[in-house]
Structures are given as structure tokens and as C-alpha cells.
Coordinates of C-alpha atoms and ligand atoms in Angstrom, one line a residue:
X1 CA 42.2 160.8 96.4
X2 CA 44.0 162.7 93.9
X3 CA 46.0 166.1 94.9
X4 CA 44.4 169.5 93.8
X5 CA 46.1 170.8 91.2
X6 CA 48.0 174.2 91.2
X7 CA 48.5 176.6 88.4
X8 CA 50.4 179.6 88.0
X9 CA 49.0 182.0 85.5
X10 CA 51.3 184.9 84.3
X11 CA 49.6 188.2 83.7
X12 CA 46.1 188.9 84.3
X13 CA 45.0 190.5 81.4
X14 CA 41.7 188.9 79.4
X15 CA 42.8 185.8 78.7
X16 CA 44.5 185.6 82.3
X17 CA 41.7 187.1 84.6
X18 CA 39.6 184.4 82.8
X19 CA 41.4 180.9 83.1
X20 CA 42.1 182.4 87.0
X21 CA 38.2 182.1 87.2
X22 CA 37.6 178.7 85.3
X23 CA 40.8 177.1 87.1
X24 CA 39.5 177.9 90.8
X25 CA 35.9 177.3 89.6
X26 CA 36.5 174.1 88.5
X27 CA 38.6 173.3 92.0
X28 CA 41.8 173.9 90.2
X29 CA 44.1 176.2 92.4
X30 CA 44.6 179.2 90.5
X31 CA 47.4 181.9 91.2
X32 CA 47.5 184.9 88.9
X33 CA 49.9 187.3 88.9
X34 CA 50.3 190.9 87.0
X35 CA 53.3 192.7 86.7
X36 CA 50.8 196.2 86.8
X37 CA 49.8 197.6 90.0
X38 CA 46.1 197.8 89.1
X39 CA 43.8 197.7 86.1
X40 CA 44.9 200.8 83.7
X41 CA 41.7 203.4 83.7
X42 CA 43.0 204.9 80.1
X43 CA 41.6 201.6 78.2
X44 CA 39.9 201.8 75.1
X45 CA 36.9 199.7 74.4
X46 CA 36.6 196.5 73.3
X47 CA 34.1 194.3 71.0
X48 CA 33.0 191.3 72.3
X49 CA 31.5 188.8 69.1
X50 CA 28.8 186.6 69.5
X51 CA 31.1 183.6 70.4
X52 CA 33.3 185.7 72.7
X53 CA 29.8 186.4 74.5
X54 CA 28.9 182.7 74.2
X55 CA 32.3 181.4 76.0
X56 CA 31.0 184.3 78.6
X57 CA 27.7 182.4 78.9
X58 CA 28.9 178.9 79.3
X59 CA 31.1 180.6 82.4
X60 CA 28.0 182.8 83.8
X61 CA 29.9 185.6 82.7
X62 CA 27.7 187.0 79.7
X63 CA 24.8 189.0 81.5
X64 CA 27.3 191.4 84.0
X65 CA 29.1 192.0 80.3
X66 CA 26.0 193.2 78.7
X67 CA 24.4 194.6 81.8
X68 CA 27.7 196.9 81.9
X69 CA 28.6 197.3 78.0
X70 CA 26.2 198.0 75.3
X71 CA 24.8 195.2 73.2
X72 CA 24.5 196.0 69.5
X73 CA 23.2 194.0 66.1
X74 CA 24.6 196.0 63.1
X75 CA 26.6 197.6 61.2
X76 CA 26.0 201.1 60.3
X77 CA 28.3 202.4 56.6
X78 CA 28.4 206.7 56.3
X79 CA 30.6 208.9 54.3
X80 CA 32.8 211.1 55.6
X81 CA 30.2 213.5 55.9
X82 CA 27.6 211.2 58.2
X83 CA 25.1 210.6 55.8
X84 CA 23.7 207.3 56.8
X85 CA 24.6 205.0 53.3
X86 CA 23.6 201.5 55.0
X87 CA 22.5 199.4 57.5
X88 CA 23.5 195.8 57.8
X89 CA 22.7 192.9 60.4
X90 CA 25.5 191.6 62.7
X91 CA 26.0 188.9 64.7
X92 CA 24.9 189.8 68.0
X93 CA 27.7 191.6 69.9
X94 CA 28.2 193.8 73.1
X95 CA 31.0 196.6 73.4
X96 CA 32.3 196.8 76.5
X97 CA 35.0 199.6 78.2
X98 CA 37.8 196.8 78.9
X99 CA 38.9 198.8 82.3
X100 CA 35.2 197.3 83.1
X101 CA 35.6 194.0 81.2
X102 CA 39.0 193.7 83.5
X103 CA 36.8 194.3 86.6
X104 CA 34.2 191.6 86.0
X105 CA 36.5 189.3 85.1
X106 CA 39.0 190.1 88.1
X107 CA 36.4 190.4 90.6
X108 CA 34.5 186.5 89.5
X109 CA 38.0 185.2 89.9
X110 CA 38.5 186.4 93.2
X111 CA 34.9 185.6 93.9
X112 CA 35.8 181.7 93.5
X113 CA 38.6 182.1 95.4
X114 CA 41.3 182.3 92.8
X115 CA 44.8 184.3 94.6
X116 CA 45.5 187.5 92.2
X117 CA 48.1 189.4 93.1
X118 CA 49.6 193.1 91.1
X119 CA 52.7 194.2 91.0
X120 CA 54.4 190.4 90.8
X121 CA 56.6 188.5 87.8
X122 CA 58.2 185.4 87.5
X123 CA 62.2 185.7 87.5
X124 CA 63.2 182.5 87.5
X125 CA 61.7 178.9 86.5
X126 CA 63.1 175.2 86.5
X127 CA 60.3 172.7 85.3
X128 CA 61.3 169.7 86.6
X129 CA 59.2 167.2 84.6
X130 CA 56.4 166.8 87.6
X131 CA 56.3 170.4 88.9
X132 CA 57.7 173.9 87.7
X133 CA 59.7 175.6 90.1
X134 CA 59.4 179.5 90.4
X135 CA 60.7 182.4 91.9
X136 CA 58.7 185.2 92.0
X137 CA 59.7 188.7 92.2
X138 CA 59.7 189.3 95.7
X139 CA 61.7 186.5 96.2
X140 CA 59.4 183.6 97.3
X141 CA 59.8 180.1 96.0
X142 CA 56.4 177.9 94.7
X143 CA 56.0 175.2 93.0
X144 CA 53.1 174.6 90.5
X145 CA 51.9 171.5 88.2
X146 CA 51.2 174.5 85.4
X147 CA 52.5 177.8 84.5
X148 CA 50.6 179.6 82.0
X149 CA 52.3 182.5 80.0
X150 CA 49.2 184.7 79.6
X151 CA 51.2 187.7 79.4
X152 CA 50.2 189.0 76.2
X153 CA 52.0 189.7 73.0
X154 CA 55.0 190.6 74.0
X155 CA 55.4 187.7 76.4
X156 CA 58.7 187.3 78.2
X157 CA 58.0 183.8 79.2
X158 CA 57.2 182.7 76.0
X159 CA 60.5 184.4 74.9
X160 CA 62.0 182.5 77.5
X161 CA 60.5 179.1 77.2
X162 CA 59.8 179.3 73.5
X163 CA 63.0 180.8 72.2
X164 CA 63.0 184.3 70.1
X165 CA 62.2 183.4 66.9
X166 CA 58.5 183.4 68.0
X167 CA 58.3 187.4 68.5
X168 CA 55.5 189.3 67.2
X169 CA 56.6 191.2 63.8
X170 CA 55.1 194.5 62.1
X171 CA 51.6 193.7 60.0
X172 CA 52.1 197.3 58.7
X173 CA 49.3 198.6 60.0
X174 CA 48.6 200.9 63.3
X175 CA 45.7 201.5 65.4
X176 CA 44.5 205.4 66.7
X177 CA 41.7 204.8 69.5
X178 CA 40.2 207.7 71.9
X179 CA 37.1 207.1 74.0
X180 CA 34.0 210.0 74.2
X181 CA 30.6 210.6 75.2
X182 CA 28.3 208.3 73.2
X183 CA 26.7 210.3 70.4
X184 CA 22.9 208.4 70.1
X185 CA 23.5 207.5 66.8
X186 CA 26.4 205.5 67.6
X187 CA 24.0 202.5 68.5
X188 CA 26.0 199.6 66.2
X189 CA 29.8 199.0 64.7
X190 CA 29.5 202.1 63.1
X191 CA 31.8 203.2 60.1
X192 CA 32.6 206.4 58.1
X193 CA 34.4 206.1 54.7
X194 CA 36.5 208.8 53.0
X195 CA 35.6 209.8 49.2
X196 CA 38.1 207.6 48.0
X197 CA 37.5 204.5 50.1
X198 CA 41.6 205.1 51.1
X199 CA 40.5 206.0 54.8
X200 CA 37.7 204.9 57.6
X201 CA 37.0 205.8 61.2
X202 CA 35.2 203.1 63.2
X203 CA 33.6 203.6 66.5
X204 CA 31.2 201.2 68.7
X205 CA 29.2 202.1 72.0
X206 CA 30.9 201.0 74.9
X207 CA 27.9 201.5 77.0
X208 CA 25.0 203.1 77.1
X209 CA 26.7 206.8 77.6
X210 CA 30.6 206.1 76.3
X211 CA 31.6 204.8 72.9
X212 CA 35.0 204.4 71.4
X213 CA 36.3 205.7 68.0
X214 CA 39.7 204.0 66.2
X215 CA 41.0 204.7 62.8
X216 CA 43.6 202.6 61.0
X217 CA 47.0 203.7 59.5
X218 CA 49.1 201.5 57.4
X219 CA 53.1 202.4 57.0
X220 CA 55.8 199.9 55.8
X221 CA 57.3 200.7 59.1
X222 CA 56.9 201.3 63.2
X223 CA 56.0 205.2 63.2
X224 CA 57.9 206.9 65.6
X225 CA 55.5 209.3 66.8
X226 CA 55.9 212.7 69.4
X227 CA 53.9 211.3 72.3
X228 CA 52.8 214.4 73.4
X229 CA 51.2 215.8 70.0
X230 CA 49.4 212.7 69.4
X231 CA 45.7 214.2 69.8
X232 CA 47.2 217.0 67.1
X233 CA 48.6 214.1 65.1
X234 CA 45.1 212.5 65.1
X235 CA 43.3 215.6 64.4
X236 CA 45.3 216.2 60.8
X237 CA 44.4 212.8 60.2
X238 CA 41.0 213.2 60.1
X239 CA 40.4 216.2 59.0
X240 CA 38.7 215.1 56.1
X241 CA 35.5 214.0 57.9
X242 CA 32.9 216.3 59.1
X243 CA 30.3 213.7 60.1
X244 CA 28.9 215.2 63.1
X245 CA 29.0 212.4 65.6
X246 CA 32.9 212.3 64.9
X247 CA 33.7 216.1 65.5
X248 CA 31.4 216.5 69.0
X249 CA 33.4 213.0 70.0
X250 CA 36.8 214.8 68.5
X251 CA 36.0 217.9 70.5
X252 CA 36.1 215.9 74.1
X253 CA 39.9 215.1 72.9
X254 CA 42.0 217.9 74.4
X255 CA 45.1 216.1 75.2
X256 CA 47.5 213.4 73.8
X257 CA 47.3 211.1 76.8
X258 CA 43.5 210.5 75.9
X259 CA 45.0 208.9 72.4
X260 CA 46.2 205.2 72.1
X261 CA 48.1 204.5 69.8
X262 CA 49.4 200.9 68.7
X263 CA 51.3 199.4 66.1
X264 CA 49.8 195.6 65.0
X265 CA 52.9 193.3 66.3
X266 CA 51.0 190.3 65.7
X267 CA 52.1 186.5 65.7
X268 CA 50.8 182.9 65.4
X269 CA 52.9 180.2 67.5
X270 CA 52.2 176.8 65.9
X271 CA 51.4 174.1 67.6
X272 CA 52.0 172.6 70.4
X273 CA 51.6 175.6 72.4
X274 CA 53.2 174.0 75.5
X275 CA 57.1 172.8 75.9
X276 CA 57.1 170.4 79.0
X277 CA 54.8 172.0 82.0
X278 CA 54.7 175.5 80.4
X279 CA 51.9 176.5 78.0
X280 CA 51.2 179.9 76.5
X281 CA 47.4 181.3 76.4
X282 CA 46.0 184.2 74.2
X283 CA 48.3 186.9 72.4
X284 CA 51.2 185.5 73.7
X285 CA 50.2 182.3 71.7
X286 CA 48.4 184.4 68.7
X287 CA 47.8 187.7 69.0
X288 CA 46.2 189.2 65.5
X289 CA 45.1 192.0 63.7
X290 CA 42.3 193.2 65.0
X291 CA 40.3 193.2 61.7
X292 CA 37.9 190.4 63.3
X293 CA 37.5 192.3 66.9
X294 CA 38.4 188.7 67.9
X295 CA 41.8 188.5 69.8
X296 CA 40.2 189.1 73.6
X297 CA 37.2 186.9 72.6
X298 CA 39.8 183.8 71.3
X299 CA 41.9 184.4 75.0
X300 CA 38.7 183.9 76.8
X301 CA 37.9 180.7 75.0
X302 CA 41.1 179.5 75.0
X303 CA 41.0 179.8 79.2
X304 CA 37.6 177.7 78.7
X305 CA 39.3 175.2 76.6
X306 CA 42.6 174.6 78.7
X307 CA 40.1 174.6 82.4
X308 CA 38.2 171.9 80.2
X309 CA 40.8 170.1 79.1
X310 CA 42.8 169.8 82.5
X311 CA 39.4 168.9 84.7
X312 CA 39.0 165.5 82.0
X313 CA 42.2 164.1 82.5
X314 CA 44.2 164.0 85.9
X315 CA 47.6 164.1 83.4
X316 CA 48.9 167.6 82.7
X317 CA 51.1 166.4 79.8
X318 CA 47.5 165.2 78.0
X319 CA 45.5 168.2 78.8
X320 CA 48.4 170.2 77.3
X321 CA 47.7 168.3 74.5
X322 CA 44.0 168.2 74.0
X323 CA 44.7 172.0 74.7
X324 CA 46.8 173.0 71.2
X325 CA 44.5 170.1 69.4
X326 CA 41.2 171.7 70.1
X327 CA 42.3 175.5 69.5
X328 CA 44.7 175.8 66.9
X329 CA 43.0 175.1 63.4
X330 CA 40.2 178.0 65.3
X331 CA 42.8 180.2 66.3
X332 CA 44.4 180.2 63.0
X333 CA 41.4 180.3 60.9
X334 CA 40.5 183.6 62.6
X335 CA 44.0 184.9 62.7
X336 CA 44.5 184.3 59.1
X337 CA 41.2 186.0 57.8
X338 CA 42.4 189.0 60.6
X339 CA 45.5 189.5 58.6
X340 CA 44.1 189.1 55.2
X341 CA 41.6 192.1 55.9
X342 CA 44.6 193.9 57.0
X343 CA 46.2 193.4 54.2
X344 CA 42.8 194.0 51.6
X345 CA 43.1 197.6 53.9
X346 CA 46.6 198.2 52.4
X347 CA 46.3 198.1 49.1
X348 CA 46.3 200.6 46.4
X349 CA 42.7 200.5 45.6
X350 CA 40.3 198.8 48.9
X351 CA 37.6 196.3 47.8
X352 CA 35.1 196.8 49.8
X353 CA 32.5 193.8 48.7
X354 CA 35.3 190.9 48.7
X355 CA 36.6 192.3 52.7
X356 CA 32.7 192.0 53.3
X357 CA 32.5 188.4 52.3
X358 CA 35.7 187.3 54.5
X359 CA 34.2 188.9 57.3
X360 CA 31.1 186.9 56.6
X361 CA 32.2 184.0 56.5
X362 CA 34.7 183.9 59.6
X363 CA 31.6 185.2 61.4
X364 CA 29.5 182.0 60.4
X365 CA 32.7 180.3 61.2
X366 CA 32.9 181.5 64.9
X367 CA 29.4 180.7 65.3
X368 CA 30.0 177.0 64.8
X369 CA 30.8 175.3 68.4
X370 CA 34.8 176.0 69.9
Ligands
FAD1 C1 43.5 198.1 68.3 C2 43.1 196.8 68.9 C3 41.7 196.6 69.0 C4 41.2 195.3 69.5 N1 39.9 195.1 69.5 C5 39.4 193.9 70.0 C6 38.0 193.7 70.1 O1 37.2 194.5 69.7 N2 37.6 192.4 70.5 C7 38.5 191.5 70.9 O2 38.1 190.4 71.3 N3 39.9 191.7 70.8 C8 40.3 192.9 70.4 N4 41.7 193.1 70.4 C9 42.6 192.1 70.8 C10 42.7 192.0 72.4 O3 42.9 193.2 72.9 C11 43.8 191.0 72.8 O4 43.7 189.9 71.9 C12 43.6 190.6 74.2 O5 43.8 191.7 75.0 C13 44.5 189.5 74.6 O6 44.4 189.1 75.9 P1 45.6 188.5 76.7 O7 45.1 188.3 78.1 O8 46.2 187.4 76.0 O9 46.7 189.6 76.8 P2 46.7 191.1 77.4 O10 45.3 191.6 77.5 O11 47.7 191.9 76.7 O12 47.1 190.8 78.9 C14 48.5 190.5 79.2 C15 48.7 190.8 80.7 O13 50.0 190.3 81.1 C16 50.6 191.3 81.9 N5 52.1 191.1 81.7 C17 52.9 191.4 80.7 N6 54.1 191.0 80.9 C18 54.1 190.4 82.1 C19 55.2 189.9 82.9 N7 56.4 189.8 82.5 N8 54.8 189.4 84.1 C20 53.6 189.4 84.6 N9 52.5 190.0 83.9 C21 52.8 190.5 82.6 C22 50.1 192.6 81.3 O14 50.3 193.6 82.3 C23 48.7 192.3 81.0 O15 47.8 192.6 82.1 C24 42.2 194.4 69.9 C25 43.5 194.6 69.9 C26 44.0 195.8 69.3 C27 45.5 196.1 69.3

């Protein structure tokens, strides 16, 4: 009989909380730690594509998502001033509050069986060719046949494991996000344009009585922002738009802890994505721009891909393998059309039509079979 296998998973963000659930489900023991002492309430919302809810199928995940979030089928253009200017079909897609994503996905893992723990990181690691040795950091000792770095963009492991020269750079281009009440005509990815095409506010529902708004700023640099006057900071930057729907949701924003704001540190770690018995999962292999509303939904598959590939072969070397070969040219392919819409947003005068026909076409894309 051969010996269960035991995996370490660092971080249990999407990607994380996910592979915890395939590993276990698939009678792989998984441990997941998080170096957070819960799931953060302040989350925005989060877009979850038609493949992102297809991966969620194939893992009996999709109908809690869609039960809890808000499933929607177009895209909705305004001007500034909320005068409706089109409608367009989407793929089908469900917007989801990720604190609630992060519960679904936490609770099926611990469901199976899978050990999460908060609170926890890795400070030391010796792979030794046939096992990883860890210390964790409240001092025990484990052994595991896997470690996965799932701990986002910013990854220390990877940093570690992978050396610096993989760190996520600038894409010169930041992200404003606020949640609110949802407005009833914020049914769809819904977007508002400024006169000039220079400046859009995007929001989708979340469920059926939240939404979430985000606008996009492009600098050549980090902004170094007063924490505290973000929500006044947000408010100069959209002055320009009276659409109704966006000034009752501004209204509900009375404080600058109620704003997120993120730069895009984005990176792509070619392939392989393992070195020895360590492999990296999600952003801290490829985390994007979030042009394509894609980076959660490529973490979850990639944690279907990996379970996959480790439950068809009993050798960890060759399932690391399989792993990078089955994800990478997808990965990329969605990572690079991510950053080319970033980059169509950042010039001098936007095209709207040719960002439309990228979009397109990595949508058809991610419909084809992972
Ligand atoms: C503005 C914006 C909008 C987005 N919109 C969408 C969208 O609509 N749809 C979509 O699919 N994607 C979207 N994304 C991308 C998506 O959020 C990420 O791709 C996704 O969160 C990646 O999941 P992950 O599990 O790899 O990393 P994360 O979700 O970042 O999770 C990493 C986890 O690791 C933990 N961790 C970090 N360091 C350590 C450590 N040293 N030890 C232990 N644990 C650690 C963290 O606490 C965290 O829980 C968006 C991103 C941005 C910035």
C-alpha cells in the first residue's frame, strides 16, 4: 500500500483555501496555514468568470458561490452622468463578497478534513530530496512530501526558494475599491465613462443587497497616499460623475478605512514553478492585472490542476511537472492580455473598440477546457 501523502500549503487565501479542499478530498493530507488570525471582514468583492465558476463546479463548489454572490450576464456602458449608452452579453459570471468566498472555501476544506490553522508561518525549511523539513512558527518540527507557497504576491517563500529577482514590479496602474448598498440597477459589470474616455468607475453586485465600486489610477510611480484621507482622496477623484447610482453608493463612504487601495505589483514566474519539493500556486506564481477579473479564478484552477496532477502519479517530482506543463501557456495567455488592457488604459488617447476585442477573445479563450 502506498503511504498517504502530506502537503503543506502556505497561506490560505483563494488559491490556498482551495487546493486545502482538493488535497484532503482527494485523500491527500492537507495542512494550511495563514499568517492572519482570521478572514479580514473589510474585503472588497470579487468577480468570479465563467471558468473560475466552472473549476468551482467540477469541485461542488459553484452553487454555495452563486447561492451567496450575485450571478450576472452583462455588461452595462453609462456616461458619467448614468445615462444607460449600452448593453452587452457576458459570459456568465457571479460576484461574490470575497470575506464570503473565503468562508465557503475555508469551511469545504475543513469539511473534508483538511487541518487549517491562523496565525502560523513557516521559518525555516530543508527539502531533503524525499521530504521538506519545516519549522513552523511556534516552534514545532513536520515533515511534508509538498510545500506549497500559496502566499500570494508578495510571497516570502517564493522569495526564499526562488531567489529575488522574481518579485512583483509596478504595472503603473492602482486600484480604488469601496463596498455599498447595491443600487437595483447595478444588476451586471457595470461601467461609467468620463467625457473624455480618460476616466471609468466600475462596479458589480456582490449579492443580491451589496455591490462593489473600483476605479483605476495610472501614475509612473507607487503613490504614497495619507491613509487617513483616502475616502476625501477618492471623492476629488470622482467628482466628475453624477450618475446617480455612484453618488447614493459614494454617500455610504464616511471614512478612509472603508477605501482599498492597491497598487498593481504584478509578476509572471516562468516555468517550472517548483525547485525540488517546493512549488508556488496562484499570485505568488502569477499574479496580474486585474483587467481580466481573472487572478482568483486562475489560483482556484491551478489548486485543481496540482490535486489532479498529484492523485495520477504516486511521484511528486512528476506531478510537479505535469503541474507547470498544464498551467503555464493558460496562465500566461491571461496574464499577458491582463497587462496589455492595462497598458491600452494608460495611454494618451483610450481605444475603447480594440480593449473590447482583447477582452473577447481571452474570454472565448478561458472558455476552452483548463
Ligand atoms: C483590484 C483587484 C481586483 C481583483 N479582482 C479580481 C476578480 O474580480 N476576479 C478574480 O478572479 N481575481 C481578481 N483579483 C485577483 C485576485 O484577488 C488574486 O489573484 C487572488 O487573491 C490570488 O489568490 P492567492 O490565494 O494566490 O493569494 P491571496 O488571496 O493573496 O492569499 C495569500 C494568503 O497568504 C497569506 N500569507 C501571506 N504571507 C504569508 C506567510 N509568510 N505565511 C503564511 N501565510 C501568508 C495571506 O494572509 C493570504 O491569506 C483582483 C486583484 C486586485 C488587486
Amino acid at each position: 500500500m502506498t503511504q498517504k501523502k502530506k502537503v503543506l500549503v502556505v497561506g490560505s487565501g483563494i488559491g490556498g483555501s482551495t487546493l486545502a479542499y482538493t488535497l484532503q478530498r482527494a485523500g491527500i493530507d492537507a495542512h494550511c496555514i495563514d499568517i492572519k488570525s482570521c478572514i479580514p471582514m473589510t474585503g472588497s468583492g470579487i468577480n468570479l468568470m465563467h471558468n473560475t465558476l466552472r473549476a468551482l463546479g467540477s469541485i461542488g463548489l459553484a452553487e454555495q458561490c452563486m447561492d451567496s454572490g450575485f450571478p450576472f450576464q452583462a455588461f452595462k456602458q453609462h456616461a458619467a452622468s448614468g445615462q444607460l449608452l449600452m448593453t452587452n452579453p457576458a459570459p456568465a459570471c457571479c460576484g461574490i463578497r470575497r470575506p464570503e468566498l473565503a468562508r465557503i472555501l475555508e469551511s469545504a476544506a475543513e469539511g473534508v478534513g483538511a487541518v487549517l490553522e491562523k496565525d502560523l508561518t513557516v521559518t525555516d525549511l530543508t527539502d531533503r530530496a524525499d521530504q521538506v523539513e519545516v519549522t513552523l512558527s511556534d516552534g514545532r518540527q513536520q515533515s511534508y512530501d509538498l510545500v506549497v507557497a500559496a502566499d500570494g504576491a508578495y510571497s516570502k517563500l517564493r522569495d526564499r526558494i526562488f531567489g529575488p529577482e522574481h518579485k512583483v514590479w509596478f504595472a503603473g496602474q492602482s486600484c480604488w475599491r469601496f463596498n455599498a448598498p447595491r443600487p437595483n440597477d447595478v444588476d451586471a459589470f457595470c461601467l461609467w465613462r468620463s467625457a473624455d474616455g480618460r476616466r471609468t468607475v466600475g462596479a458589480f453586485p456582490t449579492s443580491k443587497e451589496t455591490c462593489y465600486f473600483f476605479f483605476l489610477e495610472s501614475s509612473d510611480k507607487h503613490l504614497h497616499l495619507d491613509k487617513d484621507q483616502l475616502h476625501t482622496l477618492l471623492f476629488e477623484r470622482l467628482a466628475a460623475f453624477s450618475a446617480p447610482a455612484l453618488r447614493d453608493s459614494l454617500a455610504h463612504v464616511t471614512s478612509a478605512n472603508q477605501v482599498i487601495f492597491r497598487p498593481f505589483d504584478i509578476n509572471l514566474v516562468p516555468p517550472p514553478w517548483h525547485r525540488g519539493r517546493v512549488v508556488l500556486l496562484g499570485d505568488a506564481a502569477h499574479s496580474p492585472t486585474p483587467q481580466m477579473t481573472s487572478g482568483g479564478g486562475m489560483a482556484i484552477e491551478d489548486a485543481v490542476v496540482l490535486t489532479e496532477c498529484l492523485s495520477q502519479t504516486a511521484s511528486v517530482p512528476e506531478a510537479l511537472q505535469s503541474y507547470s506543463n498544464r498551467r503555464f501557456e493558460r496562465v500566461k495567455t491571461v496574464w499577458d492580455a491582463s497587462l496589455q488592457l492595462c497598458r491600452y488604459e494608460q495611454e494618451p488617447v483610450p481605444n475603447p473598440q480594440r480593449s473590447a476585442a482583447l477582452l473577447l477573445q481571452t474570454y472565448q479563450y478561458l472558455g476552452q477546457p483548463m
